[in-house]
């Protein structure tokens, strides 16, 4: 049988042939939650690969956002400070998000890449006790917020007729049923559903949409917080001191360690790059073999 790739000139190796050109040169990436651990790590990876960066987070995270911007400029192959910008908005507010996309477009151009990463873990308590207002807040940030950003970004990009790619931040919590995290698990499962439909809706205009599902990642705020809060929440599944809980969590991971921030950021960079040009609507589990 003939290999179609051998005869079809449209199916040749898309790997860039100019080794001197950074792989994401000319691309513009919007990263939400960029003041946080994973957002900052991914922003730096994308900047190092040559993308211009729009780093976004809540107005209250201005100092941390400034640090992200500084690290991106340092990592950029051109060290061009004008290729990096920061913007403050709450992902749950469609007006703020739309204004921010306009602001970014004026400053560095319409972003063709999105790491839709802002998120909130919520409280830790048994489903029968879980606070309804907190449940709503988790869904509002992790689901509605992610949708609002994806919608505004995709609409602006579609108007330019350029292709693009997005990565939504899901979690192994969507799949594994972690105790005391009913709101977070529900929200991240919704992100997986949203990713699949958005991928189908946006494929005709050349926009790919994928998800990542990290498990235990550290060091960082979320690792510290979940170990502390699982220890404090009564449950038969974890001990009641942080060292025991940390060991129990790592014991669930076949690779017997938590993943690093860089090990998540490199997957984000891959999914946003042209190396992933035939991937859309998928979820990559970054979990050291945990399920
Ligand atoms: N770290 C992990 O172990 C892990 C595992 C699985 C999934 N995730 C997901 O990855 C993403 C990033 O996690 P992280 O570890 O960097 O957490 P983080 O808390 O360090 O960062 C989250 C960021 O989101 C921002 N944010 C929260 N609410 C917002 C809002 N309404 N508007 C705008 N920004 C808002 C926060 O200010 C913060 O900077 C989250 O979606 C999280 O659920 C993390």
Short mmCIF file of C-alpha atoms and ligand atoms in Angstrom, two decimals:
data_model
loop_
_atom_site.label_atom_id
_atom_site.label_comp_id
_atom_site.label_asym_id
_atom_site.label_seq_id
_atom_site.Cartn_x
_atom_site.Cartn_y
_atom_site.Cartn_z
CA UNK A 1 0.00 0.00 0.00
CA UNK A 2 1.28 3.49 -0.85
CA UNK A 3 2.13 5.75 2.08
CA UNK A 4 -0.09 8.85 1.53
CA UNK A 5 2.43 11.05 3.32
CA UNK A 6 5.07 10.02 0.81
CA UNK A 7 3.02 11.20 -2.16
CA UNK A 8 0.98 14.11 -0.81
CA UNK A 9 3.02 17.34 -0.73
CA UNK A 10 0.58 18.75 1.84
CA UNK A 11 1.56 16.05 4.31
CA UNK A 12 5.29 16.63 4.57
CA UNK A 13 7.09 16.97 7.91
CA UNK A 14 5.90 20.27 9.45
CA UNK A 15 8.95 20.52 11.75
CA UNK A 16 10.54 23.97 11.34
CA UNK A 17 13.70 23.71 9.28
CA UNK A 18 15.36 26.92 10.50
CA UNK A 19 17.12 25.98 13.75
CA UNK A 20 17.94 29.63 14.41
CA UNK A 21 14.28 30.63 14.50
CA UNK A 22 12.61 30.04 17.88
CA UNK A 23 9.63 27.68 17.39
CA UNK A 24 7.02 30.17 18.62
CA UNK A 25 8.51 33.31 17.03
CA UNK A 26 5.70 35.55 15.78
CA UNK A 27 3.11 33.93 18.04
CA UNK A 28 1.25 35.82 20.79
CA UNK A 29 0.20 33.93 23.94
CA UNK A 30 -2.40 34.94 26.53
CA UNK A 31 -1.90 33.19 29.88
CA UNK A 32 -4.48 33.56 32.64
CA UNK A 33 -3.51 32.86 36.25
CA UNK A 34 -0.03 34.02 35.23
CA UNK A 35 0.80 35.27 38.72
CA UNK A 36 0.42 31.70 40.00
CA UNK A 37 2.83 28.80 39.89
CA UNK A 38 1.80 26.98 36.71
CA UNK A 39 0.83 30.12 34.81
CA UNK A 40 4.23 31.69 35.46
CA UNK A 41 6.12 28.52 34.54
CA UNK A 42 4.22 28.18 31.26
CA UNK A 43 4.64 31.89 30.45
CA UNK A 44 8.40 31.54 30.83
CA UNK A 45 8.47 28.40 28.63
CA UNK A 46 6.42 30.13 25.93
CA UNK A 47 8.58 33.28 26.10
CA UNK A 48 11.74 31.16 25.82
CA UNK A 49 10.25 29.58 22.70
CA UNK A 50 9.90 33.05 21.18
CA UNK A 51 6.22 33.92 21.78
CA UNK A 52 5.12 37.40 22.81
CA UNK A 53 3.37 37.13 26.19
CA UNK A 54 0.23 38.67 27.68
CA UNK A 55 0.32 37.67 31.35
CA UNK A 56 -3.07 38.02 33.07
CA UNK A 57 -4.32 37.68 36.62
CA UNK A 58 -6.46 39.43 39.22
CA UNK A 59 -5.61 43.07 39.96
CA UNK A 60 -4.74 42.02 43.51
CA UNK A 61 -1.85 39.87 42.15
CA UNK A 62 -0.01 42.83 40.55
CA UNK A 63 3.34 42.23 42.27
CA UNK A 64 3.44 38.53 41.33
CA UNK A 65 2.35 39.37 37.79
CA UNK A 66 5.24 41.87 37.55
CA UNK A 67 7.61 39.07 38.54
CA UNK A 68 6.20 36.85 35.78
CA UNK A 69 6.70 39.61 33.22
CA UNK A 70 10.28 40.16 34.34
CA UNK A 71 11.06 36.44 34.04
CA UNK A 72 9.48 36.28 30.58
CA UNK A 73 11.58 39.19 29.31
CA UNK A 74 14.68 37.50 30.76
CA UNK A 75 13.79 34.17 29.10
CA UNK A 76 12.88 35.65 25.70
CA UNK A 77 15.49 35.02 22.97
CA UNK A 78 15.22 38.70 21.96
CA UNK A 79 14.96 40.14 25.52
CA UNK A 80 12.46 42.53 23.94
CA UNK A 81 10.43 44.02 26.81
CA UNK A 82 7.86 45.44 24.37
CA UNK A 83 6.86 41.86 23.43
CA UNK A 84 5.56 41.18 26.95
CA UNK A 85 2.58 42.82 28.57
CA UNK A 86 0.47 42.27 31.64
CA UNK A 87 -3.22 42.81 32.14
CA UNK A 88 -5.51 42.57 35.17
CA UNK A 89 -8.99 41.06 35.00
CA UNK A 90 -11.33 38.71 36.79
CA UNK A 91 -12.07 35.77 34.49
CA UNK A 92 -15.68 35.63 35.69
CA UNK A 93 -16.42 39.16 34.43
CA UNK A 94 -17.15 39.16 30.66
CA UNK A 95 -16.83 42.96 30.41
CA UNK A 96 -13.38 42.98 31.99
CA UNK A 97 -12.26 40.05 29.84
CA UNK A 98 -13.45 41.67 26.59
CA UNK A 99 -11.74 44.95 27.50
CA UNK A 100 -8.53 43.08 28.35
CA UNK A 101 -8.48 41.24 25.02
CA UNK A 102 -8.81 44.63 23.26
CA UNK A 103 -6.04 46.06 25.45
CA UNK A 104 -3.70 43.16 24.64
CA UNK A 105 -4.51 43.39 20.94
CA UNK A 106 -3.59 47.08 20.94
CA UNK A 107 -0.37 46.44 22.88
CA UNK A 108 1.11 43.33 21.24
CA UNK A 109 -1.50 42.00 18.78
CA UNK A 110 -4.43 39.57 18.92
CA UNK A 111 -3.24 36.46 20.78
CA UNK A 112 -3.27 33.26 18.71
CA UNK A 113 -2.34 31.09 21.71
CA UNK A 114 -4.19 30.74 25.02
CA UNK A 115 -3.31 28.94 28.24
CA UNK A 116 -6.68 29.11 30.02
CA UNK A 117 -5.18 28.41 33.42
CA UNK A 118 -6.74 30.57 36.17
CA UNK A 119 -8.35 28.37 38.80
CA UNK A 120 -9.45 27.91 42.38
CA UNK A 121 -9.36 24.66 44.38
CA UNK A 122 -12.24 25.49 46.72
CA UNK A 123 -12.79 24.34 50.26
CA UNK A 124 -12.05 20.80 51.43
CA UNK A 125 -14.96 19.02 53.07
CA UNK A 126 -17.23 16.02 52.71
CA UNK A 127 -19.88 16.21 50.00
CA UNK A 128 -22.61 16.09 52.66
CA UNK A 129 -21.14 19.18 54.35
CA UNK A 130 -19.80 21.11 51.34
CA UNK A 131 -20.70 24.79 51.39
CA UNK A 132 -23.06 25.63 48.53
CA UNK A 133 -21.71 29.15 48.08
CA UNK A 134 -18.18 27.80 47.75
CA UNK A 135 -19.39 25.20 45.24
CA UNK A 136 -20.86 28.02 43.16
CA UNK A 137 -17.64 30.06 43.44
CA UNK A 138 -15.49 27.14 42.25
CA UNK A 139 -17.80 26.52 39.27
CA UNK A 140 -17.90 30.25 38.52
CA UNK A 141 -14.11 30.61 38.34
CA UNK A 142 -13.10 27.23 36.90
CA UNK A 143 -15.95 26.70 34.44
CA UNK A 144 -17.71 29.98 33.65
CA UNK A 145 -14.44 31.92 33.91
CA UNK A 146 -12.61 29.52 31.61
CA UNK A 147 -15.52 29.71 29.16
CA UNK A 148 -15.65 33.52 29.24
CA UNK A 149 -11.93 33.76 28.44
CA UNK A 150 -12.06 31.06 25.74
CA UNK A 151 -15.07 32.74 24.13
CA UNK A 152 -13.53 36.24 24.06
CA UNK A 153 -10.15 34.96 22.84
CA UNK A 154 -11.63 32.73 20.13
CA UNK A 155 -13.96 35.49 18.90
CA UNK A 156 -11.10 37.98 18.57
CA UNK A 157 -8.84 35.44 16.85
CA UNK A 158 -11.56 34.26 14.46
CA UNK A 159 -12.01 37.86 13.32
CA UNK A 160 -8.35 37.92 12.20
CA UNK A 161 -8.77 34.65 10.23
CA UNK A 162 -5.50 33.37 11.75
CA UNK A 163 -5.25 29.84 13.17
CA UNK A 164 -4.50 29.27 16.84
CA UNK A 165 -4.48 26.94 19.80
CA UNK A 166 -5.75 26.87 23.37
CA UNK A 167 -4.99 24.69 26.38
CA UNK A 168 -7.59 24.49 29.14
CA UNK A 169 -6.49 23.64 32.69
CA UNK A 170 -8.39 20.57 33.84
CA UNK A 171 -7.10 18.21 36.53
CA UNK A 172 -6.85 14.53 37.43
CA UNK A 173 -9.48 15.50 40.01
CA UNK A 174 -11.95 15.35 37.10
CA UNK A 175 -11.27 11.66 36.71
CA UNK A 176 -10.03 10.24 40.00
CA UNK A 177 -12.68 11.21 42.57
CA UNK A 178 -10.44 12.87 45.18
CA UNK A 179 -12.12 13.00 48.60
CA UNK A 180 -13.40 16.33 49.99
CA UNK A 181 -13.12 18.08 46.60
CA UNK A 182 -16.59 17.72 45.12
CA UNK A 183 -16.73 21.23 43.65
CA UNK A 184 -13.24 21.12 42.17
CA UNK A 185 -13.78 17.64 40.68
CA UNK A 186 -17.10 18.72 39.16
CA UNK A 187 -15.58 21.90 37.75
CA UNK A 188 -12.63 20.16 36.11
CA UNK A 189 -14.88 17.47 34.60
CA UNK A 190 -16.87 20.33 33.07
CA UNK A 191 -13.64 21.76 31.63
CA UNK A 192 -13.05 18.44 29.84
CA UNK A 193 -16.55 18.54 28.33
CA UNK A 194 -16.11 22.17 27.32
CA UNK A 195 -12.78 21.33 25.67
CA UNK A 196 -14.28 18.67 23.43
CA UNK A 197 -17.15 20.80 22.18
CA UNK A 198 -14.99 23.91 21.77
CA UNK A 199 -12.54 21.81 19.71
CA UNK A 200 -15.35 20.75 17.38
CA UNK A 201 -16.84 24.25 17.15
CA UNK A 202 -13.52 25.95 16.45
CA UNK A 203 -11.85 23.38 14.17
CA UNK A 204 -13.48 24.89 11.04
CA UNK A 205 -11.68 28.19 11.71
CA UNK A 206 -8.33 26.51 12.41
CA UNK A 207 -8.36 26.83 16.19
CA UNK A 208 -7.29 23.77 18.21
CA UNK A 209 -8.49 23.32 21.80
CA UNK A 210 -6.98 20.76 24.16
CA UNK A 211 -6.85 20.16 27.91
CA UNK A 212 -4.24 19.10 30.41
CA UNK A 213 -4.91 17.20 33.61
CA UNK A 214 -2.09 17.50 36.11
CA UNK A 215 -2.23 15.39 39.28
CA UNK A 216 0.09 16.31 42.15
CA UNK A 217 2.40 19.14 41.10
CA UNK A 218 4.88 21.02 43.21
CA UNK A 219 6.43 22.75 44.89
CA UNK A 220 3.72 25.37 44.96
CA UNK A 221 0.70 26.91 46.54
CA UNK A 222 -1.76 24.21 45.41
CA UNK A 223 0.39 21.33 46.68
CA UNK A 224 0.89 22.99 50.09
CA UNK A 225 -2.76 23.97 50.34
CA UNK A 226 -4.20 20.59 49.44
CA UNK A 227 -1.89 18.69 51.79
CA UNK A 228 -2.80 21.04 54.65
CA UNK A 229 -6.51 21.05 53.91
CA UNK A 230 -6.78 17.29 53.36
CA UNK A 231 -5.03 16.81 56.72
CA UNK A 232 -7.50 19.18 58.39
CA UNK A 233 -10.62 17.67 56.77
CA UNK A 234 -11.93 14.59 58.53
CA UNK A 235 -11.84 11.57 56.21
CA UNK A 236 -10.88 7.90 56.34
CA UNK A 237 -8.72 8.33 53.23
CA UNK A 238 -5.89 10.51 54.56
CA UNK A 239 -4.07 10.95 57.86
CA UNK A 240 -4.41 14.11 59.90
CA UNK A 241 -0.90 15.57 59.66
CA UNK A 242 0.70 17.09 56.59
CA UNK A 243 3.71 14.72 56.40
CA UNK A 244 1.45 11.67 56.43
CA UNK A 245 -0.91 13.14 53.83
CA UNK A 246 2.01 14.12 51.57
CA UNK A 247 3.41 10.57 51.76
CA UNK A 248 -0.04 9.07 51.11
CA UNK A 249 -0.52 11.25 48.05
CA UNK A 250 2.90 10.43 46.62
CA UNK A 251 2.14 6.77 47.35
CA UNK A 252 -0.70 6.98 44.80
CA UNK A 253 1.80 7.95 42.06
CA UNK A 254 3.66 5.13 40.28
CA UNK A 255 6.65 7.45 39.63
CA UNK A 256 6.71 8.10 43.44
CA UNK A 257 7.12 11.87 43.30
CA UNK A 258 5.07 14.91 42.46
CA UNK A 259 5.47 16.48 39.04
CA UNK A 260 7.41 19.71 38.62
CA UNK A 261 6.03 22.98 37.32
CA UNK A 262 8.34 22.62 34.30
CA UNK A 263 6.90 19.17 33.55
CA UNK A 264 3.48 20.77 33.14
CA UNK A 265 4.74 23.86 31.30
CA UNK A 266 6.54 21.75 28.68
CA UNK A 267 3.29 19.91 27.84
CA UNK A 268 1.46 23.24 27.53
CA UNK A 269 4.16 24.54 25.20
CA UNK A 270 3.97 21.37 23.11
CA UNK A 271 0.17 21.52 22.77
CA UNK A 272 0.32 25.19 21.76
CA UNK A 273 3.06 24.59 19.19
CA UNK A 274 2.76 23.39 15.61
CA UNK A 275 4.28 20.08 16.70
CA UNK A 276 0.78 19.32 18.02
CA UNK A 277 -0.89 20.49 14.80
CA UNK A 278 -3.08 17.35 14.48
CA UNK A 279 -4.18 17.29 18.13
CA UNK A 280 -7.47 18.83 19.12
CA UNK A 281 -10.16 17.91 21.66
CA UNK A 282 -7.78 15.75 23.70
CA UNK A 283 -6.77 15.69 27.35
CA UNK A 284 -3.18 14.92 28.38
CA UNK A 285 -2.84 13.43 31.87
CA UNK A 286 0.31 14.73 33.58
CA UNK A 287 0.18 12.39 36.50
CA UNK A 288 3.29 10.23 36.85
CA UNK A 289 1.13 7.20 36.04
CA UNK A 290 -1.57 7.95 38.65
CA UNK A 291 -5.18 7.49 37.62
N1 LIG B 1 -0.83 22.77 40.99
C1 LIG B 1 -1.47 21.60 40.85
O1 LIG B 1 -1.15 20.61 41.50
C2 LIG B 1 -2.60 21.50 39.86
C3 LIG B 1 -3.09 20.22 39.55
C4 LIG B 1 -4.14 20.11 38.64
C5 LIG B 1 -4.68 21.24 38.06
N2 LIG B 1 -4.19 22.46 38.39
C6 LIG B 1 -4.83 23.62 37.76
O2 LIG B 1 -3.83 24.43 37.16
C7 LIG B 1 -4.21 25.81 37.24
C8 LIG B 1 -3.10 26.61 37.89
O3 LIG B 1 -2.81 26.07 39.17
P1 LIG B 1 -1.62 26.63 40.09
O4 LIG B 1 -1.07 25.48 40.83
O5 LIG B 1 -0.70 27.48 39.30
O6 LIG B 1 -2.46 27.51 41.12
P2 LIG B 1 -2.19 28.98 41.68
O7 LIG B 1 -3.17 29.18 42.79
O8 LIG B 1 -0.74 29.18 41.96
O9 LIG B 1 -2.60 29.90 40.44
C9 LIG B 1 -3.94 30.12 40.09
C10 LIG B 1 -4.03 31.56 39.62
O10 LIG B 1 -5.38 31.81 39.18
C11 LIG B 1 -5.70 33.13 39.58
N3 LIG B 1 -7.15 33.32 39.69
C12 LIG B 1 -7.98 32.73 40.58
N4 LIG B 1 -9.22 33.20 40.43
C13 LIG B 1 -9.17 34.10 39.41
C14 LIG B 1 -10.14 34.92 38.79
N5 LIG B 1 -11.43 34.93 39.17
N6 LIG B 1 -9.76 35.73 37.76
C15 LIG B 1 -8.46 35.73 37.36
N7 LIG B 1 -7.50 34.97 37.92
C16 LIG B 1 -7.85 34.17 38.93
C17 LIG B 1 -5.05 33.30 40.93
O11 LIG B 1 -4.90 34.65 41.31
C18 LIG B 1 -3.73 32.57 40.74
O12 LIG B 1 -2.68 33.41 40.37
C19 LIG B 1 -5.53 25.84 38.00
O13 LIG B 1 -6.61 25.88 37.09
C20 LIG B 1 -5.52 24.54 38.75
O14 LIG B 1 -6.81 24.10 39.07
C21 LIG B 1 -3.17 22.61 39.27
#
